[in-house]
Every structure is written in structure tokens, then in C-alpha cells.
């Protein structure tokens, strides 16, 4: 069961639709200025995290068929080339994440095993976590 979009998410989607232009990204600051009733420019480590959450909800929604892409410049409803580029970048990030997860699982499986040491600073027993 999918969640219905909130009024804030619909307003963000409609704003991005109205601002559509090839190659033009809308920054979080611009979104906050255009939709002050929903977003305030808070001084946090990442500006307006609510926008990130709302973009994800929009992209997950089966009702909305358009795809919102993002990069360091901001957000926009993507054209075919922008969506293709966005998806290839997401795929590369997911691949790196899977590779790291695989390495961590291997380390965990090796915990407690003995190994041959070659230097004075190496431990003879592998410790993946503290005892």
C-alpha cells in the first residue's frame, strides 16, 4: 500500500512542473523562497531536509509519472537524457554500497580466526568488533 502525497508534496511537485526548463535546476533556497508556507531556510547541516524527503515521496508515488532528478545544483523534472544520467549515477552509488556491504560481511565472518602475522603491529587473531 502506497502513502498518499501530502499537500506540501503536491505543491512542491506543481512548483517544479511550473518551473520546468531544459537544463535549469531549482535550488533548495529557491524552493524555500517560492513555498515559504511549507519550507523555511533553517541553519542546519543540510538545508531543508524536508525537501529531500518530499522529492523521494514524489518519485515513489505511482500517481505521479514524471521523475524528479537532482544534483548539486538542485532539483527539476527531468527530460530523457537527464533521467538516464541520474539513474546511471544512482546505480553506481548503489554498486559501491553493495561492494562495501560485501567487504564488511567478509570482515564479520573472519572475526575470531587466527592468521599468520608478518609484522610486530599485526594481531594474530582477527577482531571485527570489540570483545
PDB file of C-alpha atoms in Angstrom, residues 87-107:
ATOM      1  CA  UNK A  87      19.790   6.720 -12.965  1.00  0.00           C
ATOM      2  CA  UNK A  88      23.317   5.749 -14.013  1.00  0.00           C
ATOM      3  CA  UNK A  89      24.739   7.799 -11.112  1.00  0.00           C
ATOM      4  CA  UNK A  90      22.291   6.181  -8.674  1.00  0.00           C
ATOM      5  CA  UNK A  91      23.244   2.744  -9.991  1.00  0.00           C
ATOM      6  CA  UNK A  92      26.953   3.468  -9.486  1.00  0.00           C
ATOM      7  CA  UNK A  93      26.319   4.615  -5.903  1.00  0.00           C
ATOM      8  CA  UNK A  94      24.267   1.517  -5.182  1.00  0.00           C
ATOM      9  CA  UNK A  95      27.028  -0.674  -6.629  1.00  0.00           C
ATOM     10  CA  UNK A  96      29.633   0.945  -4.357  1.00  0.00           C
ATOM     11  CA  UNK A  97      27.334   0.497  -1.379  1.00  0.00           C
ATOM     12  CA  UNK A  98      26.814  -3.205  -2.187  1.00  0.00           C
ATOM     13  CA  UNK A  99      30.587  -3.699  -2.536  1.00  0.00           C
ATOM     14  CA  UNK A 100      31.213  -2.098   0.862  1.00  0.00           C
ATOM     15  CA  UNK A 101      28.484  -4.231   2.452  1.00  0.00           C
ATOM     16  CA  UNK A 102      30.101  -7.347   0.977  1.00  0.00           C
ATOM     17  CA  UNK A 103      33.528  -6.376   2.397  1.00  0.00           C
ATOM     18  CA  UNK A 104      32.037  -5.735   5.826  1.00  0.00           C
ATOM     19  CA  UNK A 105      30.274  -9.110   5.811  1.00  0.00           C
ATOM     20  CA  UNK A 106      33.601 -10.802   4.986  1.00  0.00           C
ATOM     21  CA  UNK A 107      35.283  -8.992   7.902  1.00  0.00           C
TER      22      UNK A 107
END
